[in-house]
Structure formats: C-alpha cells, structure tokens
Coordinates of C-alpha atoms in Angstrom, one line a residue:
X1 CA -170.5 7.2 -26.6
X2 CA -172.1 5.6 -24.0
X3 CA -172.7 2.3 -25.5
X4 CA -168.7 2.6 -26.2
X5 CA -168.6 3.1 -22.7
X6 CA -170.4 0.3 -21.4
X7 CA -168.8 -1.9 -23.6
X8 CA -165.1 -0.7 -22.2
X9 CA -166.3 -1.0 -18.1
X10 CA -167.8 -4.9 -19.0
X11 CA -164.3 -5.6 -20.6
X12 CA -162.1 -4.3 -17.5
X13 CA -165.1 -6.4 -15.5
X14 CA -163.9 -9.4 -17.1
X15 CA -160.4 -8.9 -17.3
X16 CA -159.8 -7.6 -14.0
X17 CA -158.5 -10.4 -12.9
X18 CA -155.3 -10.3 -14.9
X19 CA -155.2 -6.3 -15.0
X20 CA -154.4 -6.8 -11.3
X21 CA -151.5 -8.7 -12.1
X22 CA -150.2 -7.0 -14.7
X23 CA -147.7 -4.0 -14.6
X24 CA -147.7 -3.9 -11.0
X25 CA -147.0 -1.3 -8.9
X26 CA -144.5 -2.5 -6.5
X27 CA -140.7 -2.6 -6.7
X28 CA -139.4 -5.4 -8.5
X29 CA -137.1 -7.6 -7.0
X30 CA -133.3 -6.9 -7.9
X31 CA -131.8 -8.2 -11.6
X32 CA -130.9 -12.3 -10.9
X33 CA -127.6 -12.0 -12.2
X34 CA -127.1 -15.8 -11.6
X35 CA -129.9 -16.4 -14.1
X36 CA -128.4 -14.3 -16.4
X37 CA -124.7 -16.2 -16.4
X38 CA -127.5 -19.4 -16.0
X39 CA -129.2 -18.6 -19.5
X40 CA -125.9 -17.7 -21.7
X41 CA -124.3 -21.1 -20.2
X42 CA -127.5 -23.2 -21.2
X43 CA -128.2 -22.0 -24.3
X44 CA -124.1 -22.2 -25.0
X45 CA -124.4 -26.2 -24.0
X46 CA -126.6 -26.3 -26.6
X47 CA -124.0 -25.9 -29.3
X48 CA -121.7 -28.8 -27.7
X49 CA -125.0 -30.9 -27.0
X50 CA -126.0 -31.0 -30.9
X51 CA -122.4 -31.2 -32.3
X52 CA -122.4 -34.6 -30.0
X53 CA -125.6 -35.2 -31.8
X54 CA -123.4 -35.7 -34.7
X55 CA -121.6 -38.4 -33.9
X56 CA -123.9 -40.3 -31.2
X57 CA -124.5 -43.8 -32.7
X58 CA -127.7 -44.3 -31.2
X59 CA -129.3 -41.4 -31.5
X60 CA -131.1 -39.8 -34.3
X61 CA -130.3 -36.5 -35.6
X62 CA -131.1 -34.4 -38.7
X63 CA -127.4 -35.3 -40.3
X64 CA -124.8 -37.9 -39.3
X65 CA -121.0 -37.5 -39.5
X66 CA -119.2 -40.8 -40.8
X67 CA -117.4 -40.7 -37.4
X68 CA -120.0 -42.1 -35.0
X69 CA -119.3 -43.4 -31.6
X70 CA -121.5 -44.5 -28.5
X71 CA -118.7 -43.5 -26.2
X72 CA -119.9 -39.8 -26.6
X73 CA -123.2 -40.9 -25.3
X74 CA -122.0 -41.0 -21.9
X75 CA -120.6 -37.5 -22.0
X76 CA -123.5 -36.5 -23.4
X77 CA -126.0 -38.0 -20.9
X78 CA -124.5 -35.5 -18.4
X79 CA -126.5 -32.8 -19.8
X80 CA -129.1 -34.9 -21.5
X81 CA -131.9 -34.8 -18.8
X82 CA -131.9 -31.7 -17.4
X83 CA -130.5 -29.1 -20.1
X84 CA -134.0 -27.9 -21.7
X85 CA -135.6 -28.3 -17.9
X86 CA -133.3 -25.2 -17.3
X87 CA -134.2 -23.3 -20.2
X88 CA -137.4 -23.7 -19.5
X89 CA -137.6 -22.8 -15.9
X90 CA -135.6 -19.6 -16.5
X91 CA -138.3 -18.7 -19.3
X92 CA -140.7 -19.0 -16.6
X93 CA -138.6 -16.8 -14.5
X94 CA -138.4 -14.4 -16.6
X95 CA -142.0 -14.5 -17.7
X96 CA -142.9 -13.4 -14.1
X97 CA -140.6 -9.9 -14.4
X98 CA -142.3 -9.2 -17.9
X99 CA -146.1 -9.6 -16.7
X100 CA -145.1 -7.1 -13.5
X101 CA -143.6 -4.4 -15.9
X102 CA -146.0 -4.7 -18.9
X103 CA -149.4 -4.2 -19.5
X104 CA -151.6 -7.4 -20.8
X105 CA -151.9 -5.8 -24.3
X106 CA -148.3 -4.7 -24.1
X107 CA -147.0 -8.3 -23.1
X108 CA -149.4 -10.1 -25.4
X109 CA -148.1 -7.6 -28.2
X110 CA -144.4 -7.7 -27.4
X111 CA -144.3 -11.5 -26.6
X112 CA -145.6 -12.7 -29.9
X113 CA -143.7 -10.3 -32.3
X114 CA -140.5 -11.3 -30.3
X115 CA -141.0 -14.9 -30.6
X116 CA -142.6 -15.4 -33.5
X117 CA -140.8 -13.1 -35.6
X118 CA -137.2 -14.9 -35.5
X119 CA -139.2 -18.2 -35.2
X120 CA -141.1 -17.0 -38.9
X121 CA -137.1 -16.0 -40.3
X122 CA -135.7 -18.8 -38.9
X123 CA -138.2 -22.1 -40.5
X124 CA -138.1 -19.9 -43.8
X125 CA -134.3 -18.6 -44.0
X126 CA -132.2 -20.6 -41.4
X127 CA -133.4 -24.4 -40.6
X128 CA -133.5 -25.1 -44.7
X129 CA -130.0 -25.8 -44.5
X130 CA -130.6 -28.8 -42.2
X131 CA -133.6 -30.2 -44.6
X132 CA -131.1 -30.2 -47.3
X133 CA -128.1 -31.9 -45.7
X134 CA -130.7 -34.8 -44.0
X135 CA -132.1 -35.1 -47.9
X136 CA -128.9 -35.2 -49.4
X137 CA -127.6 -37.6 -46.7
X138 CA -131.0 -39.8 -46.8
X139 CA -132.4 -39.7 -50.2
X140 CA -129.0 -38.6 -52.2
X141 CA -130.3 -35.0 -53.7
X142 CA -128.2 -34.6 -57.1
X143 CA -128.5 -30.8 -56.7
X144 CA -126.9 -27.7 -55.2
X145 CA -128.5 -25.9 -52.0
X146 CA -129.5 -23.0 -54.4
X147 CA -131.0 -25.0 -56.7
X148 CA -133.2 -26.9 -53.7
X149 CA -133.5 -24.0 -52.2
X150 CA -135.1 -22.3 -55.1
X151 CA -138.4 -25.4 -54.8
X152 CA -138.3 -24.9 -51.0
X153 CA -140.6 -22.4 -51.2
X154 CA -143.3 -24.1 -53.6
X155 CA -145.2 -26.3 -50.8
X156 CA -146.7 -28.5 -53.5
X157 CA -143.2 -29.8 -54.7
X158 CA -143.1 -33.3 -55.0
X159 CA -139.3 -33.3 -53.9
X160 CA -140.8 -33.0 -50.5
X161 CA -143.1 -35.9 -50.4
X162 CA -141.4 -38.0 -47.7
X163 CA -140.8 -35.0 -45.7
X164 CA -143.8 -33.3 -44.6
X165 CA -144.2 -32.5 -41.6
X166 CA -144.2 -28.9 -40.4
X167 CA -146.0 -26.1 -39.6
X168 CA -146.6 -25.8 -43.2
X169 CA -145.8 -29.1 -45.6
X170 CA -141.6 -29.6 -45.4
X171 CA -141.4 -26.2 -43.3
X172 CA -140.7 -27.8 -39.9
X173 CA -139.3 -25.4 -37.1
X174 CA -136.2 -28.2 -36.4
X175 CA -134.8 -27.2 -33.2
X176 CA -136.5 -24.3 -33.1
X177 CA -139.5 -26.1 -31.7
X178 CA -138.7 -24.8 -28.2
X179 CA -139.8 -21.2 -29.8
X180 CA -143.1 -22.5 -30.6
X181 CA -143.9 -24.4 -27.6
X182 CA -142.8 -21.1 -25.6
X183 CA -145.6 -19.0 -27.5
X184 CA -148.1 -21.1 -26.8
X185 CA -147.1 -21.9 -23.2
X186 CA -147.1 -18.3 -23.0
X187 CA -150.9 -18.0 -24.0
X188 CA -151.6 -21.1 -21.6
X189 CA -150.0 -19.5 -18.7
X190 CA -151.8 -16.3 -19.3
X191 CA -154.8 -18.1 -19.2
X192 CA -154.0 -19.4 -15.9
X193 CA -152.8 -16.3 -13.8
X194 CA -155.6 -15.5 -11.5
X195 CA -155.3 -18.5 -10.5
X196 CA -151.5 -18.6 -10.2
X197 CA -152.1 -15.2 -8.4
X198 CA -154.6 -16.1 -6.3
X199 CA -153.7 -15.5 -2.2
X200 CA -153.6 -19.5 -1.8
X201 CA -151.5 -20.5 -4.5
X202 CA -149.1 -17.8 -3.3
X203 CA -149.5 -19.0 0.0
X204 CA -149.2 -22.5 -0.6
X205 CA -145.5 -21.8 -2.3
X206 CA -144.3 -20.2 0.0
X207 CA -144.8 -22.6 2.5
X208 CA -144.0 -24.9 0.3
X209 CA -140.0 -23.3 0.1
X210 CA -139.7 -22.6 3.8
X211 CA -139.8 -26.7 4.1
X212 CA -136.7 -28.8 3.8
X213 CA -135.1 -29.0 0.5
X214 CA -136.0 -33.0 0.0
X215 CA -139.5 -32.0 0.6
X216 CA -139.6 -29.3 -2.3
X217 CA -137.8 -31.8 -4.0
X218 CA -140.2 -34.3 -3.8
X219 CA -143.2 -32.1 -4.5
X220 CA -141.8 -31.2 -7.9
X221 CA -140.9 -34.1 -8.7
X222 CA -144.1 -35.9 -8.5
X223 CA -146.0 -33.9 -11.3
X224 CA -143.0 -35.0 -13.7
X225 CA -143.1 -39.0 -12.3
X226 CA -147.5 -38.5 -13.5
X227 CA -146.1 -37.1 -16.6
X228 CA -143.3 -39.7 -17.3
X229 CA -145.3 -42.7 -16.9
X230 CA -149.0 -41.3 -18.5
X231 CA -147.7 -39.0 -21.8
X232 CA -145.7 -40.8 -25.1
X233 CA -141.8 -40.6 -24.3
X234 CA -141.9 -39.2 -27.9
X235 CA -143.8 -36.1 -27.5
X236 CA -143.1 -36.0 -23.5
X237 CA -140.5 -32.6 -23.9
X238 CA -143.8 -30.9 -24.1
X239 CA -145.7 -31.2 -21.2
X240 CA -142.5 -31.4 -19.6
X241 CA -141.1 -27.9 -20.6
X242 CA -144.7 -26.2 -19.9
X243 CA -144.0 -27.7 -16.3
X244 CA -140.8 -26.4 -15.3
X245 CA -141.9 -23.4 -17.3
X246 CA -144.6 -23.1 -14.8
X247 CA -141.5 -24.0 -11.8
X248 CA -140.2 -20.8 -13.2
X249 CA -142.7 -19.0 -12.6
X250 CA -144.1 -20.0 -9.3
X251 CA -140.3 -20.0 -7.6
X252 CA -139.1 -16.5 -9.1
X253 CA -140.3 -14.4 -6.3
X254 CA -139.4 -17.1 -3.5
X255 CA -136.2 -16.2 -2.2
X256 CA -136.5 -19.2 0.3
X257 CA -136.4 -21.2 -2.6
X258 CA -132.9 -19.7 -4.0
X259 CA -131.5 -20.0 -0.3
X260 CA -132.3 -23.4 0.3
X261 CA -130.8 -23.8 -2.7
X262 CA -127.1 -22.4 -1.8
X263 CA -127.1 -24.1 1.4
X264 CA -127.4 -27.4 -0.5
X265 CA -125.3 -26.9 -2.9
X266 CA -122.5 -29.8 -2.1
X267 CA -125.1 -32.1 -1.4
X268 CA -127.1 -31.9 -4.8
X269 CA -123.3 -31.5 -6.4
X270 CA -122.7 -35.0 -4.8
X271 CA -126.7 -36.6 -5.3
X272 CA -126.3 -35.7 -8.5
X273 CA -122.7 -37.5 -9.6
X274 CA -124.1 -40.6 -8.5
X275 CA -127.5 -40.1 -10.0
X276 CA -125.6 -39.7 -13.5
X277 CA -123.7 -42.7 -12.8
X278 CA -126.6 -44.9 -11.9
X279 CA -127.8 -43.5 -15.5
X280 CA -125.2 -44.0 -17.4
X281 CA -125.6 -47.7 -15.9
X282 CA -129.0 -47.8 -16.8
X283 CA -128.8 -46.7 -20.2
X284 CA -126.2 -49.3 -21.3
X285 CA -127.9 -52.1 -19.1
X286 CA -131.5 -51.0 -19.6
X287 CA -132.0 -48.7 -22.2
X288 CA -130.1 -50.4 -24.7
X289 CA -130.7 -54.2 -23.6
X290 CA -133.7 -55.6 -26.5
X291 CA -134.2 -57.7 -23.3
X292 CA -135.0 -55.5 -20.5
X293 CA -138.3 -55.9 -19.1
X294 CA -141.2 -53.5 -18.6
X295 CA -140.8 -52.6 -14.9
X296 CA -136.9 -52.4 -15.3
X297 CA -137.6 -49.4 -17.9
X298 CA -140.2 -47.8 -16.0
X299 CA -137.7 -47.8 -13.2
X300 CA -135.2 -46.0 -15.2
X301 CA -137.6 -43.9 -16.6
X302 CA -138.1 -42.3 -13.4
X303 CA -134.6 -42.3 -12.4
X304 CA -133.7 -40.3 -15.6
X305 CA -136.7 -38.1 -14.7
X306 CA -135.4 -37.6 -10.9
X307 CA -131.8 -36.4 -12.2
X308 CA -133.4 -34.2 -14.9
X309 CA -135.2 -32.4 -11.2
X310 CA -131.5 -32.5 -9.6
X311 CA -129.8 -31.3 -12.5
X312 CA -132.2 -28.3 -12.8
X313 CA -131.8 -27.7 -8.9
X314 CA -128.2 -28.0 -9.3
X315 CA -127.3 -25.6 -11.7
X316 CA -130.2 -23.3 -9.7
X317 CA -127.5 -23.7 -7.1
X318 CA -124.3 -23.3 -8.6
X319 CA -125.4 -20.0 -10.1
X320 CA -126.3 -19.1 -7.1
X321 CA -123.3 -19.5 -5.2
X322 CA -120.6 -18.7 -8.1
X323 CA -122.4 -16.5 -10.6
X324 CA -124.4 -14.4 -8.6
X325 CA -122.4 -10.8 -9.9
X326 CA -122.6 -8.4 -12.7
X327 CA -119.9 -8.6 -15.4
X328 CA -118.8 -5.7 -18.3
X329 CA -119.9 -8.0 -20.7
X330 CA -122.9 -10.0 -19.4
X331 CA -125.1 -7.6 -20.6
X332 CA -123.4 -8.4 -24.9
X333 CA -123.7 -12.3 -23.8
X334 CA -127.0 -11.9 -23.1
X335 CA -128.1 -10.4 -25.8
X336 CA -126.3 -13.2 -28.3
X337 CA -127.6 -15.5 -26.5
X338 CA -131.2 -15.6 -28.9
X339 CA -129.2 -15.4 -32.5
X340 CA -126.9 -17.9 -31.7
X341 CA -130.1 -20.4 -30.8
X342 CA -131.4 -19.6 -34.0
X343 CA -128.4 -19.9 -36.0
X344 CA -126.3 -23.0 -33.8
X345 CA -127.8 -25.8 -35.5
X346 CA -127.8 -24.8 -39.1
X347 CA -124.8 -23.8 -39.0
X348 CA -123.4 -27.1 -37.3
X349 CA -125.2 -29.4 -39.7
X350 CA -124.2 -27.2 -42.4
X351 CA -120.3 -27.5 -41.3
X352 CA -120.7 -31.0 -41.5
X353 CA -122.1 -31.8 -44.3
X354 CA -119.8 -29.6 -46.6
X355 CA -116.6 -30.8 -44.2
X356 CA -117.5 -34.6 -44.6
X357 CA -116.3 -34.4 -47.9
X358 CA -113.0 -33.6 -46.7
X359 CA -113.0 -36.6 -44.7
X360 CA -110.7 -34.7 -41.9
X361 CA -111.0 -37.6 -39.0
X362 CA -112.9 -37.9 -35.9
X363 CA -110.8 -35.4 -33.6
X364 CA -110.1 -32.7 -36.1
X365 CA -113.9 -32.4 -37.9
X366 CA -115.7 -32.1 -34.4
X367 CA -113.1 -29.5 -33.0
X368 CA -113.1 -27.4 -36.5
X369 CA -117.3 -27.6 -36.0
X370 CA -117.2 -26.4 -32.6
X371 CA -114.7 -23.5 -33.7
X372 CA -116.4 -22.0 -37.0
X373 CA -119.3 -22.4 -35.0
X374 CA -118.9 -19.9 -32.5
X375 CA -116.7 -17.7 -34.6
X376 CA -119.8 -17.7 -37.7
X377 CA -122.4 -17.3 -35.2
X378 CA -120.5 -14.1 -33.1
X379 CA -119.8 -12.7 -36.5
X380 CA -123.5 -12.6 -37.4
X381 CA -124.3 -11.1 -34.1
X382 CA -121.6 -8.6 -34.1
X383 CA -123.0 -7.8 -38.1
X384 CA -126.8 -8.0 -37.4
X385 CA -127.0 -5.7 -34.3
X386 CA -125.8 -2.7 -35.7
X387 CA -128.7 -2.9 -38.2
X388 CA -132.3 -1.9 -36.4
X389 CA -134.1 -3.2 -39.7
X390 CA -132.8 -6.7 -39.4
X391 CA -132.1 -6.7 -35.5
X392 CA -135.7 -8.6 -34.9
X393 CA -135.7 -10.8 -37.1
X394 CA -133.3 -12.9 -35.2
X395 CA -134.3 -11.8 -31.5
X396 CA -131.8 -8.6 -31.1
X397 CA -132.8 -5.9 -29.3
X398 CA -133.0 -2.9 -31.5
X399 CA -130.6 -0.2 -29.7
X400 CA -132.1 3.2 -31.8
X401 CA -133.6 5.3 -30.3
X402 CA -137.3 5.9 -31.6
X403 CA -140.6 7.7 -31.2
X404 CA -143.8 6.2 -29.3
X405 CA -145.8 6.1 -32.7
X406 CA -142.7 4.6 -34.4
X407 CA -141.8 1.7 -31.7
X408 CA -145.7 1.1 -32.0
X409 CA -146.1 0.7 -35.7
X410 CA -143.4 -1.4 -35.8
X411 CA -144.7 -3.9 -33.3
X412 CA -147.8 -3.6 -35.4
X413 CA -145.9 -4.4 -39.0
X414 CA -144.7 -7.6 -36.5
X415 CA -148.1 -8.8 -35.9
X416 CA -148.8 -8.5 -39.5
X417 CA -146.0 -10.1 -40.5
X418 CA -146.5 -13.4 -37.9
X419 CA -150.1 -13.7 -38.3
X420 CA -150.1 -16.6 -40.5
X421 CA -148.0 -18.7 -37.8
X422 CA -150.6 -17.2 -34.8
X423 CA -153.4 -18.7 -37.2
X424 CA -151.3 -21.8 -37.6
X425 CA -150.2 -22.9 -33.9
X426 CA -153.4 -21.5 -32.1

C-alpha cells in the first residue's frame, strides 16, 4: 500500500504541471455564440468549396466532372486561403474550454474516442466511395461498387497497387485528414501547456492584444511567412493548421483580442477585397505563368499567406459584430455540423460520378449536387441521432440518459475499438 502510494504522489509530482491547468476552478468565460454561427458556416463552405473542386480545371481532385472551367477558380480563391485557417483556429478555441472543464485523463479519454472513432467509420465505411469513383474515372474499374467494395477490405489486393497510400495500404482518410492532424495536434498541444500556461506566455498575449490591430497582425503573420517559405507547399496545411490551432488557443481568453477585432471590422472587410483581388491577379499572372520567376512566386506566396491571416481575422470579426446571439436552432446546427464533414465529400463525389452518366450540363449537375447534398446529408443526421448505438460513430452526441459505469465503459469499448489507429498515427 505504501509502495502504491509513493508511486501515485511521484505521478501527481510530475504531472502537476498540467493538473493545474486542467478542470479549473474558475468561472468560464460565457458560450461564444459568434464561434458557434462561425463553425456551422465554415464547415458548411466546405460543401460548396469541394463541389467547385469538381469542376476547377487546374486543380486536382479525387473525381472530375466533364464540365471543367477555370472561371470557378476565381470564385473559389475567395475562400481558398483562409477557409481551414478558421477551422483550425476555432478548434483551438474550443480546445481551451474542454482542458478548463475536464480532467487530463478525462480530456485525453474523451478527445480520442470522439475523434478517432468517426475518423475509424469514416476511412472504413464512408471515404471508399471516393476511391472507387477516382478508380473508375482513372484506371476504368469494369465492376460495380459492391463488387470493389467487397476486395476493399483485403489490404493485399492487387487491385490497389497504384493506390497505396494511407493509414493502412489503399485506406487513406481523403478529406478527412483534418481529423487526424487534429488528434495529434491535440497530443502536441498537451505536451506543450505548462508552457502555454506559464505567467509569461499569458502575459506576453495579453500585451500582445492591448496593441494596435496591425501590430497583432504582424506578429501572427510572421510565424506563417517562416513557415511558407521553409516547409514543402505540398505538405504545408500541416504545420499551418497546428499554428492557427495554437492562435486558437492562445486568443480564446483575450477579449482585447475579439474587441479590436469589431472595431476593425470595415477596415479588414476593405484590406481584404483588395487582397483577394491582388490574388486573383497573381494567380493568373504568376501562379499559372510556366514563366514566372523565382522571386515573383515567393512574392505571391506570401501575399496568399497574408490574406489567408486577413481572411481568418475577418470572419473573427464579422462574427463578432453580426452573429454574436443565440438562435432556437443553433444548438441542432451545431451538432450536424461533425456528420455532415464526414459524410460531404463522399456523398458529392459519389453524386457525380453516378450523375455524369446522365450528362445533365454544367448548370443543372452542379446545382442538383449541391441540393441532394444537403438534403442526403440532413437526412442522415436527422436518422443517426435518434440512435445512441450509432450516434458516435459519426461525431453525434448521444442524447440518453446513462449511468457513470455505463458512459465509462462505453468510452472504454471506444478506446478499444480506435487503438489500432492510436498505434498507427502516434
């Protein structure tokens, strides 16, 4: 008993650092309502974003309509540089409520079953549909979806030769990628919260957000320039969402932040017009120019990287001053908001590749899409949440109401279930 002891002081010893930061005791700042209307309109652009993804001509995607254009690039390059910046900074928002109200266990626990879990269903059970249309469209697969679906799970097959990468061979997570980069950024930030804690780093930001707005501005934008111009452009959304997931964090509690914000509203509204011209520019003259030389594209690559800071700010600031108010139905939004990420994408590549046969035209395929999509997705929300059993596999809050031992055993049957990606992505 008293080795046990010993051995339970020497772990609080060592983790006390994050055991002060967890499940605080102080009164939480008030529910960001703003941020909630923020996340159900970002993840929502996300539908529109990858149906444009269909028929951008110069840009790859898992499945292309036969109705391409490059026209829709400039519509699209409105959202391009800053739409996952804003998911990613209100993850790191709400990151910083969960580690006040939860435990380290609890929030190490609760975080990985509620990520993993739907990321597990959905690279198994939901992003198939998209191998299968990209094979079909690339390699010409003389089979139904049943009948590939039937060798998807055999991760020898040599059907999958050319397409292998994944978490496991041909299992790829698709766009579900920003699942598994928020796990492990999750683990990283963890790592990282004394220091984050720690009286100077708080200090330091709020300082930091009682300066002028183009100073705060400039501040953040210089990790992202360092970023830009050091990391592979292919593999830069990475470091770049664990940054503004970080943003997140650091600017929750720092209302100065949020106020400088509203203030400055027209002004970023106007800063950032112009910047999305001067990129729209860019990427026609620069971008897209075989001839361009080396300084010209670093120029633009830091332009593209100053309007993805702007956009972010932006939207920050719009919320602020136009969203900021509960609604009846917020609270249902919100909660769709996670099955319709998982499910947007499949369900968009697999409209299009069974409606390309039908050869509808380049106004009426794109609007039918957008429609089915929304109206499949909703239906499998409204179908899904009334069933506890199913309800977490694709990120739904289960609504029963059920004993301590029983919520805990089922967060236990999680882990079990998502151990073999926790082995895989650590």
């Amino acid at each position: 008993m008293t080795l046990k002891k010993a051995i339970k002081n020497a772990m609080r010893t060592l983790l006390k650092p994050w055991l002060s930061v967890f499940n605080q005791a102080v009164e939480l700042p008030p529910r960001r309502y703003d941020l909630d209307w923020l996340r159900v309109i970002a993840f929502g652009l996300l539908i529109f974003y990858h149906i444009g993804m269909l028929y951008s001509e110069n840009w790859g995607f898992h499945f292309k309509s036969q109705y391409l254009s490059s026209s829709i690039e400039n519509i699209m390059l409105l959202l391009s540089p800053w739409r996952m910046g804003l998911i990613w900074f209100i993850s790191g928002v709400a990151l910083r409520f969960i580690v006040a109200r939860f435990s380290l266990g609890m929030f190490l626990t609760t975080r990985s079953v509620k990520i993993l879990l739907p990321l597990l269903f959905g690279i198994w059970f939901i992003v198939p549909i998209q191998l299968y249309a990209q094979m079909s469209q690339e390699v010409g697969l003389s089979m139904s979806f049943w009948q590939f679906y039937s060798q998807f799970f055999d991760l020898t097959n040599p059907l999958f030769n050319h397409y292998q990468a994944g978490i496991w061979p041909h299992v790829d997570v698709n766009h579900l990628w920003y699942l598994r980069s928020l796990w492990q950024f999750t683990l990283l930030l963890v790592l990282m919260i004394p220091l984050l804690h720690h009286a100077t780093v708080q200090a330091i930001m709020t300082r930091l957000c009682e300066r002028s707005l183009v100073i705060v501005f400039i501040v953040l934008l210089l990790p992202l320039c360092i970023l830009k111009l050091s990391w592979p452009s292919d593999t830069f959304r990475y470091p770049m969402g664990a940054l503004f997931l970080l943003y997140g964090y650091l600017l929750a509690w720092q209302p100065a932040f949020y106020s400088q914000l509203l203030r400055h509203w027209q002004a970023l509204l106007v800063v950032f017009i112009l910047g999305y011209l001067v990129v729209v520019l860019g990427y026609h003259m620069i971008w897209q120019n075989p001839a361009t030389s080396q300084w010209q594209i670093t120029s633009m690559d830091m332009l593209y990287t100053a309007q993805r800071l702007v956009g972010v700010m932006l939207m920050l600031a719009l919320a602020k001053r136009f969203l900021n108010h509960d609604h009846p139905k917020l609270a249902l939004l919100n909660s769709a908001v996670f099955p319709f990420y998982l499910l947007h994408q499949s369900v968009i590549i697999g409209l299009a590749f069974y409606l390309s046969k039908l050869q509808l035209g380049g106004f009426e395929e794109p609007l039918l899409i957008l429609s089915l999509t929304f109206i499949i997705c909703w239906l499998v929300f409204i179908a899904v949440r009334r069933i506890d059993l199913l309800s977490p596999f694709i990120g739904i809050k289960v609504t029963g109401k059920y004993k301590a031992w029983q919520v805990k055993a089922g967060f236990c049957y999680g882990l079990i279930l998502v151990s073999p990606l926790i082995f895989k992505l650590i």
